[in-house]
Coordinates of C-alpha atoms (C1' of nucleotides) in Angstrom, one line a residue:
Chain H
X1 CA 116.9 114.9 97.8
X2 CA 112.9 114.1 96.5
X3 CA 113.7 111.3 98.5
X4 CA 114.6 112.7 101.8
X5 CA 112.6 116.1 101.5
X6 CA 109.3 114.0 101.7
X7 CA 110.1 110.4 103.7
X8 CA 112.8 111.1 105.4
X9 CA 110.7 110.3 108.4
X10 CA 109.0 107.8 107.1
X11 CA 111.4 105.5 105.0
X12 CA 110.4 102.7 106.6
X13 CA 106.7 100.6 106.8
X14 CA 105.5 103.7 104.5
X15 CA 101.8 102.7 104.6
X16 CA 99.1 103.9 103.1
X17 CA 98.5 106.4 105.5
X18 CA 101.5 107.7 106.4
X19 CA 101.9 108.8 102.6
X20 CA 98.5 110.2 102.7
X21 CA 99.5 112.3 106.0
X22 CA 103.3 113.5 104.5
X23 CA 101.2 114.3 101.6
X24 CA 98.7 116.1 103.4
X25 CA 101.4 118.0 105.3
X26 CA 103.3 118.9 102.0
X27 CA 100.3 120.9 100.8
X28 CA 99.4 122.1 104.1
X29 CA 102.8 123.7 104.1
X30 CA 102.6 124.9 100.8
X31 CA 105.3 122.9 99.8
X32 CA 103.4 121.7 96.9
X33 CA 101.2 123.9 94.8
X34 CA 97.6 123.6 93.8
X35 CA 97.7 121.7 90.1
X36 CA 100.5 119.8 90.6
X37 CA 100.6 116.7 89.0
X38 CA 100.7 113.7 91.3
X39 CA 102.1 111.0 89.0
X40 CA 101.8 107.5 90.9
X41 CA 104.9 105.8 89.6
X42 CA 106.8 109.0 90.6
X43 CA 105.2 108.3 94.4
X44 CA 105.7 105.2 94.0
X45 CA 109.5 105.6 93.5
X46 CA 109.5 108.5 96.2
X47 CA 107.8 106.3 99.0
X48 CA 109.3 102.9 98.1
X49 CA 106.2 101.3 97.6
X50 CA 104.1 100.0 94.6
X51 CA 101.2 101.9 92.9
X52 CA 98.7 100.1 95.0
X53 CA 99.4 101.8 98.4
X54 CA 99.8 105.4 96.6
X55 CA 96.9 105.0 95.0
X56 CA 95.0 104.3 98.0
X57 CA 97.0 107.5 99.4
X58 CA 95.3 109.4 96.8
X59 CA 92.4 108.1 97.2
X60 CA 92.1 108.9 100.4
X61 CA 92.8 112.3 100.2
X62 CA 90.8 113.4 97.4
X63 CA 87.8 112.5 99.8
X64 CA 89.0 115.3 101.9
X65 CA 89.2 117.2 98.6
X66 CA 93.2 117.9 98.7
X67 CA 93.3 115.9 95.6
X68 CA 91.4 115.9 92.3
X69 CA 91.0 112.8 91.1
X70 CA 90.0 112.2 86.8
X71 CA 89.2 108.7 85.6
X72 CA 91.8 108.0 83.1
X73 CA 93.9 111.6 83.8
X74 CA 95.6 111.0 87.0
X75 CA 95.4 112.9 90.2
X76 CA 96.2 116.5 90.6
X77 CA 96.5 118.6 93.6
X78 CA 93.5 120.3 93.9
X79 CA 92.8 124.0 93.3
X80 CA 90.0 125.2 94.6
X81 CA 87.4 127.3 92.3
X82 CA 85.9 130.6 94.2
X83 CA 82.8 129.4 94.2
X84 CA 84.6 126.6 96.7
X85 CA 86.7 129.3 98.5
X86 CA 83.4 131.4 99.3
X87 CA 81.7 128.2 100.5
X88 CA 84.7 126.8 102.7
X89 CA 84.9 129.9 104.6
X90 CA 81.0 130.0 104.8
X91 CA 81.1 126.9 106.3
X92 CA 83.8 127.7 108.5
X93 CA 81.7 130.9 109.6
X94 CA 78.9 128.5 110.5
X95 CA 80.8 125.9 112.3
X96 CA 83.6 126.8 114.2
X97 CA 82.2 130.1 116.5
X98 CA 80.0 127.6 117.5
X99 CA 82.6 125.3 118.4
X100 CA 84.7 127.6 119.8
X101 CA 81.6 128.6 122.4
X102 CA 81.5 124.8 123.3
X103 CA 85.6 124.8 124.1
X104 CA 85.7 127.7 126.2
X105 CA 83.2 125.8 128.2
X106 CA 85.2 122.9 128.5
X107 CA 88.5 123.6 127.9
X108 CA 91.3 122.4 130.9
X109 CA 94.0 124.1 132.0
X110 CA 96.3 121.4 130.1
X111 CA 94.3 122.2 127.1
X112 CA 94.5 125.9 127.5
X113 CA 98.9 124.9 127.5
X114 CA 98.7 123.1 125.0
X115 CA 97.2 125.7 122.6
X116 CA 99.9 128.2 123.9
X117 CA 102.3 125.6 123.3
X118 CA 100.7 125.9 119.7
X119 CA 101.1 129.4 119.1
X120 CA 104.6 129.6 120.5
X121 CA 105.6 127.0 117.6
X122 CA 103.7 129.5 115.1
X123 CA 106.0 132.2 116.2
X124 CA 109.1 130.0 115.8
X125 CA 108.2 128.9 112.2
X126 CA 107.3 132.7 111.4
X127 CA 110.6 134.2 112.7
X128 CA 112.2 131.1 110.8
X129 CA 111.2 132.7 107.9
X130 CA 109.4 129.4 107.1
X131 CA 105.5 130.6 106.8
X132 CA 104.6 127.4 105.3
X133 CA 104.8 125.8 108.3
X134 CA 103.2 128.4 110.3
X135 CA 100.1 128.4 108.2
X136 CA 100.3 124.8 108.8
X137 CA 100.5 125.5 112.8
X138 CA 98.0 128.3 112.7
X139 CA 95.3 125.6 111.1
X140 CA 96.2 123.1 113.3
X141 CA 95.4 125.7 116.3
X142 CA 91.8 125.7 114.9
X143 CA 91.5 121.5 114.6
X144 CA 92.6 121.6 118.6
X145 CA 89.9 124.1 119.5
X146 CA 87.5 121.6 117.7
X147 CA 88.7 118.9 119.3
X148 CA 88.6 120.4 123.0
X149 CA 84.9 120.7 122.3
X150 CA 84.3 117.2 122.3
X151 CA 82.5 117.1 119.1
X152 CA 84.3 114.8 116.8
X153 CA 82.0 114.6 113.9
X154 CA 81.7 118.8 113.7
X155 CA 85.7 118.8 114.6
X156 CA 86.0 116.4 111.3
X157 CA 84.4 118.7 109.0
X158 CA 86.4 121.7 110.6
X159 CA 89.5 119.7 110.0
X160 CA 88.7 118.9 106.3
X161 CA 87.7 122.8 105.9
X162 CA 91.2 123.8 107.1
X163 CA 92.9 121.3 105.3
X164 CA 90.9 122.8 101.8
X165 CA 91.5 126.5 103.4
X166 CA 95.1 126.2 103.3
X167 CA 94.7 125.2 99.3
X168 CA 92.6 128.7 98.8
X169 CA 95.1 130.7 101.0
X170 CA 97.6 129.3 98.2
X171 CA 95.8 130.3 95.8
X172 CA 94.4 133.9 96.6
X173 CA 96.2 135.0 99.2
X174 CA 96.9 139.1 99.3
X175 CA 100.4 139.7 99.8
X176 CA 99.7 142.9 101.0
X177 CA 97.3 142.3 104.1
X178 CA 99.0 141.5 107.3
X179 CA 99.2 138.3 109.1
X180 CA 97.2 139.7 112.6
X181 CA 96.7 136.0 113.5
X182 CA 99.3 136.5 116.7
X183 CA 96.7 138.9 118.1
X184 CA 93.3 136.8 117.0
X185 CA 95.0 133.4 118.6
X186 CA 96.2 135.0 121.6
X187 CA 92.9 136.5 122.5
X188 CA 90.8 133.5 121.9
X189 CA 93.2 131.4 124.0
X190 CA 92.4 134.0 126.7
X191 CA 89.0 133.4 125.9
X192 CA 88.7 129.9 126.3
X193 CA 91.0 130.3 129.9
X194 CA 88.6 132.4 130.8
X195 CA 85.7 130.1 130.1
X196 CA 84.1 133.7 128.0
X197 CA 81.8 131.2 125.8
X198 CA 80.4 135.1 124.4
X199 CA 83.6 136.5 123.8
X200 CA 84.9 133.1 122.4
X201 CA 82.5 132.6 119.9
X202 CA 83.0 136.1 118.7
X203 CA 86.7 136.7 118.5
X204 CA 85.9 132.9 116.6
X205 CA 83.8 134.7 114.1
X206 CA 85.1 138.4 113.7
X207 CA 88.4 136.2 113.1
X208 CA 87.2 134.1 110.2
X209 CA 85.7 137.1 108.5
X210 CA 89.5 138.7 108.3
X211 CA 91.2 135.5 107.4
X212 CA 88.0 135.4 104.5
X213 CA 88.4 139.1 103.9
X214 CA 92.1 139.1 103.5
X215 CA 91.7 136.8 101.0
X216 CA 92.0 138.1 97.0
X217 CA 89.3 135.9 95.8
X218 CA 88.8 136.7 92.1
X219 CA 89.2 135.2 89.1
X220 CA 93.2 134.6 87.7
X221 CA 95.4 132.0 86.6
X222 CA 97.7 129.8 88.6
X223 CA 100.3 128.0 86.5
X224 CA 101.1 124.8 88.7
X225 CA 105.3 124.1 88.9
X226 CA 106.3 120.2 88.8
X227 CA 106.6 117.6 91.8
X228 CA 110.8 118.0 91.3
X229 CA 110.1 122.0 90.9
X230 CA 108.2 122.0 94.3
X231 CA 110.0 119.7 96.5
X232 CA 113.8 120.2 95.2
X233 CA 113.9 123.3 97.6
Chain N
X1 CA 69.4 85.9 97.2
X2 CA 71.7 88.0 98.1
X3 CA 73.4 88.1 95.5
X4 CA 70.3 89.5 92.6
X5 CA 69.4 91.9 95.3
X6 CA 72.5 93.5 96.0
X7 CA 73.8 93.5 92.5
X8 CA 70.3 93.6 89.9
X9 CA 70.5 96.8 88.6
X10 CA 74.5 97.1 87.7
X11 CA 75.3 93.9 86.4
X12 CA 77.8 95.4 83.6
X13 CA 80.1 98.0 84.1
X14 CA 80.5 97.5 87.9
X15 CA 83.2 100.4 88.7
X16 CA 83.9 101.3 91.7
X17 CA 81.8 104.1 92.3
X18 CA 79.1 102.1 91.1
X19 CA 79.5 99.3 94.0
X20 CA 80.0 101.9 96.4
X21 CA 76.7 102.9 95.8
X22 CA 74.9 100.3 95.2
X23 CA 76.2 99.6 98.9
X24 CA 75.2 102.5 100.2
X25 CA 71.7 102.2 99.1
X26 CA 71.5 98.6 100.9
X27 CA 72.6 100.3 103.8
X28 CA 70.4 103.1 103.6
X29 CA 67.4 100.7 102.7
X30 CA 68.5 98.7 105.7
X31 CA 69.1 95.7 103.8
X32 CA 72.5 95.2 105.7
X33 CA 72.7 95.8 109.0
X34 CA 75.3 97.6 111.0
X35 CA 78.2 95.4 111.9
X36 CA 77.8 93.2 109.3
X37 CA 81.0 91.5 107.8
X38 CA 81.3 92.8 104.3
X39 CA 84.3 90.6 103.2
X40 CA 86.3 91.4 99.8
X41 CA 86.3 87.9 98.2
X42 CA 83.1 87.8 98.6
X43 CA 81.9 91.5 97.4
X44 CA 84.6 91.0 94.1
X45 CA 82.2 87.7 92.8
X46 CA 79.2 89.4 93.6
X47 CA 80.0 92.4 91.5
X48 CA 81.9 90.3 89.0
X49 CA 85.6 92.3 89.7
X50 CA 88.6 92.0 91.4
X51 CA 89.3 92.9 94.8
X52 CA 91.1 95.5 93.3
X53 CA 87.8 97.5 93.0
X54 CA 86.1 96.4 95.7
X55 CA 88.9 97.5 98.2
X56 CA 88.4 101.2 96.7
X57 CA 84.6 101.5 96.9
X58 CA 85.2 100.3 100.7
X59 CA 87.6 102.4 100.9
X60 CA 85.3 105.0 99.9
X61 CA 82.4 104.1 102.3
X62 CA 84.9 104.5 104.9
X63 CA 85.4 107.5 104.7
X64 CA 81.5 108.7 104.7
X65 CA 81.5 106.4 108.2
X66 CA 79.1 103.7 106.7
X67 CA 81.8 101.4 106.9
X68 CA 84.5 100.2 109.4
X69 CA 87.4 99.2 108.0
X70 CA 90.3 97.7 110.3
X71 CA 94.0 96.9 109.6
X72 CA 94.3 93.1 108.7
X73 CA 90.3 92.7 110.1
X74 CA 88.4 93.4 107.3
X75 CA 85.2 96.1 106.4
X76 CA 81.9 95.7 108.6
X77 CA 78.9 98.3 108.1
X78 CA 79.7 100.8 110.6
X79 CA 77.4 100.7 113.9
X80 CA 77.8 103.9 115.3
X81 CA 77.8 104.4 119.2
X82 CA 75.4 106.4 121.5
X83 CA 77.9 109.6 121.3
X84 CA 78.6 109.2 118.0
X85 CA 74.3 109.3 117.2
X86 CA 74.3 112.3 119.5
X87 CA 76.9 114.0 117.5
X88 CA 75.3 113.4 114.3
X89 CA 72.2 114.6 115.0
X90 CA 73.6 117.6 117.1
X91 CA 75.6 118.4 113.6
X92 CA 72.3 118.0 111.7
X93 CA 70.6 120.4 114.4
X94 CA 73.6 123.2 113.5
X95 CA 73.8 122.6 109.9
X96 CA 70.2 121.7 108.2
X97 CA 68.0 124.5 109.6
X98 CA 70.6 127.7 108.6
X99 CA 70.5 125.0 105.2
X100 CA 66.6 125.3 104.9
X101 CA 66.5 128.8 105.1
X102 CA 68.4 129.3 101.9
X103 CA 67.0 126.6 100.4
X104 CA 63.8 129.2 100.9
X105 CA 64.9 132.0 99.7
X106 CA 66.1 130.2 96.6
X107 CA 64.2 127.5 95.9
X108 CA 62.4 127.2 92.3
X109 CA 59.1 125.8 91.4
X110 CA 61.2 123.1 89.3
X111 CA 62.5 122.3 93.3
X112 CA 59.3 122.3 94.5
X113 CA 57.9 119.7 92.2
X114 CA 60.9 117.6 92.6
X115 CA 60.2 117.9 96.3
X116 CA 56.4 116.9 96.1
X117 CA 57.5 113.8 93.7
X118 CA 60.3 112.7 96.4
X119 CA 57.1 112.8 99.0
X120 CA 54.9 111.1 96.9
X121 CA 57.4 108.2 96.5
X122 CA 58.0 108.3 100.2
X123 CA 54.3 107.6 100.7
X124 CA 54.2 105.0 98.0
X125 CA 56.6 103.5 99.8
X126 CA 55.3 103.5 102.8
X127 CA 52.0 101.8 101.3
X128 CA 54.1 99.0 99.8
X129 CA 55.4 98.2 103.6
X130 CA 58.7 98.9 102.3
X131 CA 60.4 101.0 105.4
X132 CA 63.8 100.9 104.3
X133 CA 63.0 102.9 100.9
X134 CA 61.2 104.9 102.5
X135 CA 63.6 105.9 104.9
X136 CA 66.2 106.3 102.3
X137 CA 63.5 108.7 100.0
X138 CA 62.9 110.2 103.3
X139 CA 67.2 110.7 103.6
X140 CA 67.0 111.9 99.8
X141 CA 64.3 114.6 100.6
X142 CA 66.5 116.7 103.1
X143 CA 69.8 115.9 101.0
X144 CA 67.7 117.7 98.0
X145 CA 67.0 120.7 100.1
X146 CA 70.7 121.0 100.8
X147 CA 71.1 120.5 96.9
X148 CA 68.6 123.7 96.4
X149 CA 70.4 126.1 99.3
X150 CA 73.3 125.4 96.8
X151 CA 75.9 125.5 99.1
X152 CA 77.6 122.4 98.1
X153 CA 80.5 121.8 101.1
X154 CA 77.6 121.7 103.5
X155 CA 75.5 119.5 101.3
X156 CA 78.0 117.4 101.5
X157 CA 78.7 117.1 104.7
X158 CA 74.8 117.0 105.6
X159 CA 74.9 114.0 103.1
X160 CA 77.1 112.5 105.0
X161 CA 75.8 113.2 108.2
X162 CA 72.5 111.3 106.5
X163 CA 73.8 108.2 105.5
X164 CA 74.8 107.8 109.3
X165 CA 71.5 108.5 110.3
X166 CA 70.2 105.7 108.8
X167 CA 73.0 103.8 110.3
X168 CA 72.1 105.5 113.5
X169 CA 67.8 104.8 113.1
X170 CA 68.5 101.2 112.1
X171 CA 70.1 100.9 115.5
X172 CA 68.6 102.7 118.1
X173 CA 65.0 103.7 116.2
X174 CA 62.1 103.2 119.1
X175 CA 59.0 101.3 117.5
X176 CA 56.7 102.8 119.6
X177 CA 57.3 106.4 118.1
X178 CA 55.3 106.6 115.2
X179 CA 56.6 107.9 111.7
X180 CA 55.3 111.7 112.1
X181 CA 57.3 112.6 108.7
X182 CA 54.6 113.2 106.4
X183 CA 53.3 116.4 108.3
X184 CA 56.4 117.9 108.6
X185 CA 58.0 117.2 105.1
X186 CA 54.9 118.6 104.0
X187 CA 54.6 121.4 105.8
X188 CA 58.0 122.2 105.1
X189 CA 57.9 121.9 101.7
X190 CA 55.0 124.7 102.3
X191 CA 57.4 127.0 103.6
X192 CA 59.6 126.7 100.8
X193 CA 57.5 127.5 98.4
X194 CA 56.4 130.8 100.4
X195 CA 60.1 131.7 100.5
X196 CA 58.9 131.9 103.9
X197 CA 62.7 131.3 105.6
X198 CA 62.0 131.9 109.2
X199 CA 59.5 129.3 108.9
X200 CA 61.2 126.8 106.8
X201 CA 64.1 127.3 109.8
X202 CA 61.9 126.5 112.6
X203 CA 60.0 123.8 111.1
X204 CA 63.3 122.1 110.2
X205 CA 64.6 122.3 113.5
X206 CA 61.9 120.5 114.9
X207 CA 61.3 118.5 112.9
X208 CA 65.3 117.3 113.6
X209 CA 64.2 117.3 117.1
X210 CA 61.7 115.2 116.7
X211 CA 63.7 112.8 115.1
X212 CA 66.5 112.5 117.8
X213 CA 64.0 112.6 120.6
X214 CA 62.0 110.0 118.9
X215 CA 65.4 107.8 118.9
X216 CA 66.3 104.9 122.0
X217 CA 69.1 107.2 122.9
X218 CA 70.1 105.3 126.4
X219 CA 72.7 103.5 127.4
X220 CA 72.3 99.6 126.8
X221 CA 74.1 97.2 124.9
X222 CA 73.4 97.0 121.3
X223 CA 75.4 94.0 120.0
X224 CA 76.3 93.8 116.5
X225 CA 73.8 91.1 114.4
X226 CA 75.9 88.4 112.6
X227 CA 75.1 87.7 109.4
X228 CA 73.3 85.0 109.6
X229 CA 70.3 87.1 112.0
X230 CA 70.7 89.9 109.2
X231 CA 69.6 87.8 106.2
X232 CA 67.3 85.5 108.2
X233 CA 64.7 88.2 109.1
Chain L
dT1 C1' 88.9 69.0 132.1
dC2 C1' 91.3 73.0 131.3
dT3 C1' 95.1 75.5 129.4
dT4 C1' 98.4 76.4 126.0
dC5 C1' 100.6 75.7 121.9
dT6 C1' 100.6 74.4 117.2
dT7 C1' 99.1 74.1 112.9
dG8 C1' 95.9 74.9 109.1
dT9 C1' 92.7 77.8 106.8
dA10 C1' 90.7 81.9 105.5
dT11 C1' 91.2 86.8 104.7
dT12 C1' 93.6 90.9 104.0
dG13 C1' 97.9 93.6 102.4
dT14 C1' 101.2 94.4 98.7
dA15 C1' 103.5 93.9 94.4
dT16 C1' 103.5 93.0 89.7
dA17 C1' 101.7 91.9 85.1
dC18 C1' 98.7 93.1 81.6
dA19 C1' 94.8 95.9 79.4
dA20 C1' 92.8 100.2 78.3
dT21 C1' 93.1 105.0 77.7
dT22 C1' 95.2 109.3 77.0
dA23 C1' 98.6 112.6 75.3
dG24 C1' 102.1 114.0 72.2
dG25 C1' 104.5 113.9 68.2
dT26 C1' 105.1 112.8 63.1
dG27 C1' 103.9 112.8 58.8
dT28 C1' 100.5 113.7 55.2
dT29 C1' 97.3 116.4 52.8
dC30 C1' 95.1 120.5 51.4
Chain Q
dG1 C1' 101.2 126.9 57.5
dA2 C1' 97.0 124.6 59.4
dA3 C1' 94.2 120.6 60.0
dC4 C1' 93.8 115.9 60.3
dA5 C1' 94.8 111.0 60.8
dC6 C1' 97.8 107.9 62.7
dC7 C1' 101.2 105.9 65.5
dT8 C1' 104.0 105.6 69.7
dA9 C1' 105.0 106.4 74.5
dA10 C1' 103.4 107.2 78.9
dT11 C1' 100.0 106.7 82.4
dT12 C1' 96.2 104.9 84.6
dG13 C1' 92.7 100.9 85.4
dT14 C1' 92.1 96.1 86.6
dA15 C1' 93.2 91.4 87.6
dT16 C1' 96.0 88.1 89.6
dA17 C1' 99.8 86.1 92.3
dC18 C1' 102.2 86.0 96.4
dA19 C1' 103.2 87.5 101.4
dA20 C1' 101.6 88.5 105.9
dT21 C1' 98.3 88.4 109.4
dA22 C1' 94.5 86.8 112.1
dC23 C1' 91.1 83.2 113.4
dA24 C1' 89.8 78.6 114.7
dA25 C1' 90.2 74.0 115.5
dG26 C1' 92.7 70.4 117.4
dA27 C1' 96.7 68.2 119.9
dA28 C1' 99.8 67.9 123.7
dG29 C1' 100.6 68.5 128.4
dA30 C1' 99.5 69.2 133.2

DNA sequence: TCTTCTTGTATTGTATACAATTAGGTGTTC
DNA sequence: GAACACCTAATTGTATACAATACAAGAAGA
């Protein structure tokens, strides 16, 4: 059940970085909460593999600050303060109209089909009742705009930013503000068809501010459920 | 030879953040050059630990791009191609100058000082016809600015953007351009104690473009040194 | 002489054993 | 009942042993 939820696509040659990336996706998806205790025996048992590879999981993925990492204390799923939430979305602000300018100038016709392709999913997973996976989809819509504009180092720090976003929308998300992404996705894609660097960059930006805005950042407490808790569903 | 310079000041306690590091400083000082073979064997008796450690603080460097690690091949210090140097510095032309302007409007006369003394050492360096130190006091110097704009995702991404300059300089760096850093680091620490940001913005964006432009940016073939040419010299 | 295969060596990948540290519980004392 | 010390169990940190892979040198064959 553990078992299958989390390998079951990768039972066998679990490296290092497959766990990292089922790991990565099971907190994208909000499958696991922020705080959760990530015990390395327990992955260890999970994954079929010893401590050494999982620890190198973890490793690896508490330099893209998904995991928090104490000497002696173990790893946890991270949970970002709102100092960090502020500054993720800053950053995002800063970076990604920008790269959303240099995509409508190059983006292909394949790429263009490949983003629709994108959003299409996103609707799937949303009227599957299964918005864990669309949040996943709608932030892996952003990483492909980054990486139509050709600028890998940038589109690496945009990818870490989603990956830490998607632990603040966990966190301090407001139930009661809408999801208007279809709208803001389908626009930009037109955008970038269009080759509108202007408009691209700004649907880019005026979109960032309402994800950032629709976001209840203050202060409150977040009690973190187990591993079994989070991945028995 | 090696082996006192690399490990002098961490004899005890050698963890692995301390060996990642203590690497990272050769790197930065260019006392290993790009490409070099940094083996694990050899790394554990040098620090005095298992493989165990050394594989993390690789592991580590790995993911700030200093180092190159490949399945079954082994770690080398990264050597980062042409597009990879434009990238960087294209990143560092996005993110520093928005990052000097807050530095400007925050910065306190406790930053200040620490600023000046960073110069000073720069310059001392310099004087003792050590370039690598100098370079890395030089690297320090913007990292502290991002430290005072107190924005700490994009610090750390301009940190890491930093350390690959260095990787980038020792590379492609053109000797005939002469080191025109002590105008602008001064001048720029000027601005910041005027909490003048418009001019702290400009001057750190060309100072950046000074730095690419001064950079052998064309194509040719840069072969990796062996070991052997990188510890004869 | 050149090619190809084999074999040996060096190096990395993984698992396991042991040491060190922390956390939680038990009992004692005030 | 609260505070403290102590002990035990659980978990992480590190070293080492073994397996798998890659690299290089040399032998066999044409």
């Amino acid at each position: 059940m553990t078992r299958t939820t989390l390998s079951s696509a990768m039972q066998n040659a679990a490296t290092s970085d497959t766990i990292a990336q089922a790991l990565s996706l099971a907190i994208h998806e909000h499958r696991i909460a922020p705080g959760t205790k990530l015990g390395e025996d327990e992955l260890a048992e999970i994954y079929g593999v010893s401590r050494t590879v999982v620890r190198a999981s973890l490793q690896s993925l508490s330099h893209l600050k998904l995991v928090d990492i104490r000497r002696n204390k173990g790893a946890k799923v991270a949970s970002p303060s709102l100092t960090e939430a502020h500054e993720v979305f800053e950053a995002r602000e800063l970076l990604e109209p920008r790269t959303a300018r240099s995509a409508a100038k190059l983006a292909t016709p394949s790429d263009i089909a490949s983003l629709e392709r994108h959003i299409n999913e996103e609707h799937a997973a949303l009227d599957a009742a299964d918005p864990g996976r669309a949040l996943y989809l709608s932030g892996l819509f952003h990483t492909e705009i980054a990486r139509i504009a050709d600028q890998g180092t940038i589109a690496g720090f945009i990818e870490t930013l989603i990956a830490r976003s998607s632990l603040i929308i966990a966190l301090y998300w407001r139930r009661e503000s809408a999801l208007c992404e279809k709208h803001a996705h389908h626009a930009l894609v037109r955008a970038l068809a269009d080759h509108d660097e202007e408009q691209a960059e700004a649907l880019m930006r005026s979109h960032l501010v309402d994800l950032h805005s629709a976001l209840d950042l203050r202060e409150r407490n977040v009690r973190a459920p187990s591993l079994k808790e989070a991945l028995s569903q």
